[in-house]
Coordinates of C-alpha atoms in Angstrom, one line a residue:
X1 CA -25.4 21.8 5.9
X2 CA -23.7 25.2 5.5
X3 CA -20.7 25.1 3.2
X4 CA -17.8 27.4 4.2
X5 CA -16.2 29.7 1.6
X6 CA -13.0 27.5 1.8
X7 CA -14.9 24.3 0.9
X8 CA -16.9 26.1 -1.8
X9 CA -13.8 27.4 -3.4
X10 CA -12.2 24.0 -3.4
X11 CA -15.4 22.5 -4.9
X12 CA -15.4 25.1 -7.6
X13 CA -11.7 24.1 -8.5
X14 CA -12.7 20.5 -8.4
X15 CA -15.6 20.9 -10.8
X16 CA -13.6 23.0 -13.2
X17 CA -10.8 20.4 -13.1
X18 CA -13.2 17.6 -13.8
X19 CA -14.7 19.6 -16.8
X20 CA -11.2 20.2 -18.2
X21 CA -10.2 16.6 -17.8
X22 CA -13.4 15.4 -19.4
X23 CA -12.8 17.7 -22.4
X24 CA -9.2 16.4 -22.7
X25 CA -10.4 12.7 -22.5
X26 CA -13.1 13.2 -25.1
X27 CA -10.7 15.0 -27.4
X28 CA -8.2 12.1 -27.1
X29 CA -10.9 9.6 -27.7
X30 CA -12.0 11.4 -30.8
X31 CA -8.5 11.5 -32.1
X32 CA -7.9 7.8 -31.3
X33 CA -5.2 8.4 -28.7
X34 CA -7.1 7.2 -25.6
X35 CA -6.0 3.5 -25.9
X36 CA -2.4 4.7 -26.3
X37 CA -2.7 6.8 -23.2
X38 CA -3.9 3.9 -21.1
X39 CA -1.0 1.8 -22.4
X40 CA 1.5 4.6 -21.3
X41 CA -0.2 4.9 -17.9
X42 CA 0.2 1.1 -17.3
X43 CA 4.0 1.4 -17.5
X44 CA 6.3 0.8 -14.5
X45 CA 3.9 -1.7 -13.0
X46 CA 0.9 0.7 -13.0
X47 CA 2.8 3.2 -10.7
X48 CA 0.5 6.0 -12.0
X49 CA -2.5 4.4 -10.4
X50 CA -0.7 3.6 -7.2
X51 CA 0.4 7.3 -7.0
X52 CA -3.2 8.4 -7.5
X53 CA -4.0 6.3 -4.4
X54 CA -1.1 7.8 -2.5
X55 CA -2.2 11.3 -3.5
X56 CA -5.7 10.6 -2.2
X57 CA -4.4 9.3 1.2
X58 CA -1.8 12.0 1.6
X59 CA -4.4 14.7 0.9
X60 CA -6.8 13.2 3.4
X61 CA -4.0 13.2 6.0
X62 CA -3.0 16.7 5.2
X63 CA -6.6 17.9 5.4
X64 CA -7.4 16.2 8.7
X65 CA -4.1 16.9 10.5
X66 CA -2.9 20.1 8.7
X67 CA 0.4 18.5 7.8
X68 CA 1.8 15.2 6.5
X69 CA 1.4 15.3 2.7
X70 CA 5.2 15.3 2.0
X71 CA 5.9 12.7 4.8
X72 CA 3.4 10.2 3.4
X73 CA 4.5 10.6 -0.2
X74 CA 8.2 10.5 0.6
X75 CA 7.9 7.4 2.9
X76 CA 5.9 5.6 0.2
X77 CA 8.1 6.4 -2.7
X78 CA 11.3 5.5 -0.8
X79 CA 9.6 2.3 0.2
X80 CA 8.9 1.6 -3.5
X81 CA 12.6 2.1 -4.3
X82 CA 12.4 5.4 -6.1
X83 CA 15.8 7.3 -5.9
X84 CA 15.7 10.2 -3.3
X85 CA 16.3 13.0 -5.8
X86 CA 13.4 11.8 -8.0
X87 CA 11.2 11.4 -4.9
X88 CA 11.6 15.1 -3.8
X89 CA 11.5 16.4 -7.4
X90 CA 8.2 14.5 -8.1
X91 CA 6.6 15.5 -4.8
X92 CA 7.4 19.2 -5.2
X93 CA 6.3 19.3 -8.8
X94 CA 2.9 17.9 -7.8
X95 CA 2.6 19.9 -4.6
X96 CA 3.2 23.2 -6.4
X97 CA -0.4 22.9 -7.6
X98 CA -2.0 21.7 -4.4
X99 CA -0.2 24.3 -2.3
X100 CA -1.2 27.0 -4.8
X101 CA -4.9 26.1 -4.3
X102 CA -4.5 26.1 -0.5
X103 CA -2.7 29.5 -0.6
X104 CA -5.4 31.1 -2.6
X105 CA -8.0 29.7 -0.2
X106 CA -6.2 31.1 2.8
X107 CA -5.7 34.5 1.1
X108 CA -9.4 34.7 0.3
X109 CA -10.3 33.9 3.9
X110 CA -7.8 36.6 5.2
X111 CA -5.8 34.0 7.1
X112 CA -2.5 35.4 5.9
X113 CA 0.0 37.8 7.5
X114 CA 2.1 39.4 4.8
X115 CA 4.9 40.2 7.1
X116 CA 5.0 36.7 8.5
X117 CA 5.0 35.2 5.0
X118 CA 7.9 37.5 3.9
X119 CA 10.0 36.6 7.0
X120 CA 9.4 32.9 6.4
X121 CA 9.4 32.7 2.6
X122 CA 12.6 34.6 1.7
X123 CA 15.0 32.5 3.9
X124 CA 12.9 29.4 2.9
X125 CA 13.7 30.0 -0.8
X126 CA 17.5 30.0 0.0
X127 CA 17.1 26.8 2.0
X128 CA 15.0 25.1 -0.7
X129 CA 17.6 25.9 -3.4
X130 CA 20.5 24.6 -1.2
X131 CA 18.5 21.5 -0.3
X132 CA 17.5 20.7 -3.9
X133 CA 21.0 21.2 -5.3
X134 CA 22.5 19.1 -2.5
X135 CA 20.0 16.3 -3.0
X136 CA 20.6 16.3 -6.8
X137 CA 24.3 15.6 -6.2
X138 CA 24.0 13.3 -3.2
X139 CA 20.9 11.5 -4.5
X140 CA 22.6 10.6 -7.7
X141 CA 26.1 9.6 -6.4
X142 CA 25.3 8.5 -2.9
X143 CA 21.7 7.2 -3.3
X144 CA 21.9 4.5 -0.7
X145 CA 23.3 6.7 2.0
X146 CA 20.9 9.6 1.2
X147 CA 17.9 7.2 1.2
X148 CA 19.0 5.9 4.7
X149 CA 19.3 9.5 6.1
X150 CA 15.9 10.6 4.7
X151 CA 14.3 7.4 6.0
X152 CA 15.7 8.1 9.5
X153 CA 14.1 11.5 9.2
X154 CA 10.7 10.2 8.2
X155 CA 11.0 7.6 11.0
X156 CA 11.5 10.5 13.4
X157 CA 8.5 12.3 11.9
X158 CA 6.4 9.1 12.2
X159 CA 7.3 9.0 15.9
X160 CA 6.3 12.6 16.3
X161 CA 2.9 12.0 14.5
X162 CA 2.3 9.0 16.7
X163 CA 3.1 10.9 19.9
X164 CA 0.6 13.6 19.0
X165 CA -2.2 11.1 19.5
X166 CA -1.3 10.8 23.2
X167 CA -0.5 14.4 24.1
X168 CA -2.7 16.1 26.7
X169 CA -4.1 19.5 25.8
X170 CA -2.3 22.1 27.8
X171 CA -2.9 25.8 28.3
X172 CA -1.0 27.9 25.9
X173 CA 1.9 29.9 27.4
X174 CA 3.9 32.6 25.9
X175 CA 7.2 31.2 24.8
X176 CA 10.5 32.7 23.7
X177 CA 10.7 34.8 20.5
X178 CA 10.9 32.7 17.4
X179 CA 13.9 33.2 15.1
X180 CA 11.8 33.2 11.8
X181 CA 14.9 33.5 9.5
X182 CA 16.5 30.5 11.0
X183 CA 13.2 28.6 11.0
X184 CA 12.6 29.5 7.3
X185 CA 16.1 28.4 6.1
X186 CA 16.0 25.1 8.0
X187 CA 12.4 24.4 7.1
X188 CA 13.1 25.1 3.4
X189 CA 16.2 23.0 3.3
X190 CA 14.7 20.0 5.1
X191 CA 11.5 20.1 3.0
X192 CA 13.4 20.3 -0.3
X193 CA 16.1 17.7 0.7
X194 CA 13.8 15.2 2.5
X195 CA 10.7 15.7 0.3
X196 CA 8.6 17.0 3.2
X197 CA 8.6 18.2 6.8
X198 CA 7.7 21.9 6.5
X199 CA 4.4 21.5 8.2
X200 CA 5.5 19.5 11.3
X201 CA 8.6 21.8 11.8
X202 CA 7.5 25.3 10.8
X203 CA 3.7 25.3 11.3
X204 CA 4.1 23.3 14.5
X205 CA 6.8 25.6 15.9
X206 CA 4.7 28.7 15.1
X207 CA 1.7 27.3 16.9
X208 CA 3.7 26.1 19.9
X209 CA 5.3 29.6 20.2
X210 CA 1.9 31.2 20.6
X211 CA 1.3 32.5 17.1
X212 CA -2.4 32.8 16.3
X213 CA -3.2 29.3 14.8
X214 CA -5.3 30.9 12.0
X215 CA -2.4 33.1 10.8
X216 CA 0.3 30.5 11.6
X217 CA -1.4 27.9 9.3
X218 CA -2.4 30.4 6.5
X219 CA 1.0 32.2 6.4
X220 CA 2.9 29.0 6.6
X221 CA 0.9 27.6 3.7
X222 CA 1.7 30.5 1.4
X223 CA 5.4 30.4 2.4
X224 CA 5.3 26.6 1.7
X225 CA 3.9 27.3 -1.8
X226 CA 6.7 29.7 -2.6
X227 CA 9.4 27.3 -1.4
X228 CA 7.7 24.4 -3.2
X229 CA 7.7 26.2 -6.5
X230 CA 11.3 27.2 -6.0
X231 CA 12.3 23.6 -5.2
X232 CA 10.4 22.3 -8.2
X233 CA 12.0 24.8 -10.6
X234 CA 15.5 24.0 -9.2
X235 CA 14.9 20.3 -9.7
X236 CA 13.8 21.0 -13.3
X237 CA 17.0 22.8 -14.0
X238 CA 19.2 20.2 -12.4
X239 CA 17.4 17.0 -13.2
X240 CA 14.9 17.8 -16.0
X241 CA 11.4 16.4 -15.8
X242 CA 11.5 12.8 -14.6
X243 CA 8.9 10.3 -13.5
X244 CA 6.0 12.3 -14.9
X245 CA 3.7 9.4 -14.2
X246 CA 4.4 9.8 -10.5
X247 CA 3.9 13.5 -10.6
X248 CA 0.6 13.2 -12.6
X249 CA -0.7 10.4 -10.3
X250 CA 0.0 12.4 -7.1
X251 CA -1.4 15.6 -8.6
X252 CA -4.7 14.0 -9.8
X253 CA -5.2 12.1 -6.6
X254 CA -4.7 15.3 -4.6
X255 CA -7.0 17.3 -6.8
X256 CA -9.8 14.8 -6.5
X257 CA -9.5 14.7 -2.7
X258 CA -8.7 18.3 -1.8
X259 CA -12.2 19.8 -2.2
X260 CA -13.6 17.3 0.4
X261 CA -10.7 17.3 2.9
X262 CA -12.3 20.1 5.0
X263 CA -15.5 18.1 5.2
X264 CA -13.5 14.9 6.1
X265 CA -11.8 16.8 8.9
X266 CA -15.0 17.0 10.8
X267 CA -15.8 13.3 10.2
X268 CA -12.6 11.5 10.8
X269 CA -11.4 10.6 14.3
X270 CA -8.2 12.7 14.4
X271 CA -6.6 10.6 17.3
X272 CA -7.0 7.4 15.3
X273 CA -5.6 9.1 12.2
X274 CA -2.5 10.1 14.2
X275 CA -2.0 6.5 15.4
X276 CA -2.6 4.8 12.0
X277 CA -0.5 7.3 10.0
X278 CA 2.3 7.4 12.6
X279 CA 2.5 3.7 12.8
X280 CA 2.4 3.3 9.0
X281 CA 5.2 5.8 8.5
X282 CA 7.3 4.2 11.3
X283 CA 6.9 0.7 9.8
X284 CA 7.6 1.7 6.2
X285 CA 10.6 3.9 7.2
X286 CA 12.0 1.0 9.3
X287 CA 11.7 -1.4 6.3
X288 CA 13.4 1.1 4.0
X289 CA 16.3 1.6 6.5
X290 CA 16.7 -2.2 6.8
X291 CA 16.8 -2.6 3.0
X292 CA 19.3 0.3 2.7
X293 CA 21.6 -1.0 5.4
X294 CA 21.4 -4.7 4.7

C-alpha cells in the first residue's frame, strides 16, 4: 500500500508524540509520581478517559467527513452537564493542536490559497473574539438559556449531517459570489460561541459555491486554526485554564487517531457514518434541550 505524504506526516507526528509521552511517563515513574498522576486522572468520575474516547470518535468523524469534530465534542460535553463556556474553552484549547497539525499538512501538500485564508481568517478572528467574550458572560450568568440555544444549534447540525446521507450527487453549477468577509465573521462567531460549526458552515459553503474542493478544505483548515487559537487565547484571558482533564483527554484521543483518519476514510462507509453520527447528535441534543427546559 502506497502511503500519501499527508498520512506519512501524520504518522511521523504520531510516533514523535508517542516517544515524548513515553519519556514523560518513564520519568514520572522513576520519580514516583505515576500513581499520583493516575489518582488525579480518575477525578470527576474518570472524565479524562471518557474525553479520550470522545476525542478518538470525533477525530474519526472529522477524518471521514471533513467536519464534525466540534459538533461531536460540544454535543457530548453539554449532554454530560459541562457549562457552555467551559465546553467551548476546552474544545478550542484541544483543537488548537489538532488544527495546527492539519494546517501544516495542507500547507505541505500545497492545498492552501493565501488570499483565501487571509479573506476568511481576518474577519473570523473578530468573530471568534466576540463569540468567546459573549459566551464567557452568557455562559456564566445565563448558563441554562445558553445551553438550550447551543443545543438547538447542534440539533440543527445533526439534522444537516443526517440529510447529507440521502442527498443525490448533482452537477456542480456556478453560484453567486460568496461574501467571504461575512462568512468569516459569522463562522468565527458561531464556532467560538457554540464550540463548533466552522466546517459545516464555511467549508460547506465554499464547496457549494464552486470553490475548488482541495483549496476550499485546505484554506478553510488554516483559517480554522487561526480562529481556534484566537478563541483559546481569549478564553484563557477571560476564564483562565479550567477543566484541564477534559482538554488533555480530547487532545490525546485526537492525537492518537489523527494519523490514521486518512486511512480510515477509505475504509469506513461514509453514508452509514452520516446516518449514525447525525442520529446520535440529534438524540443527544434533544435530551439536553429537554433537561434544560424541564
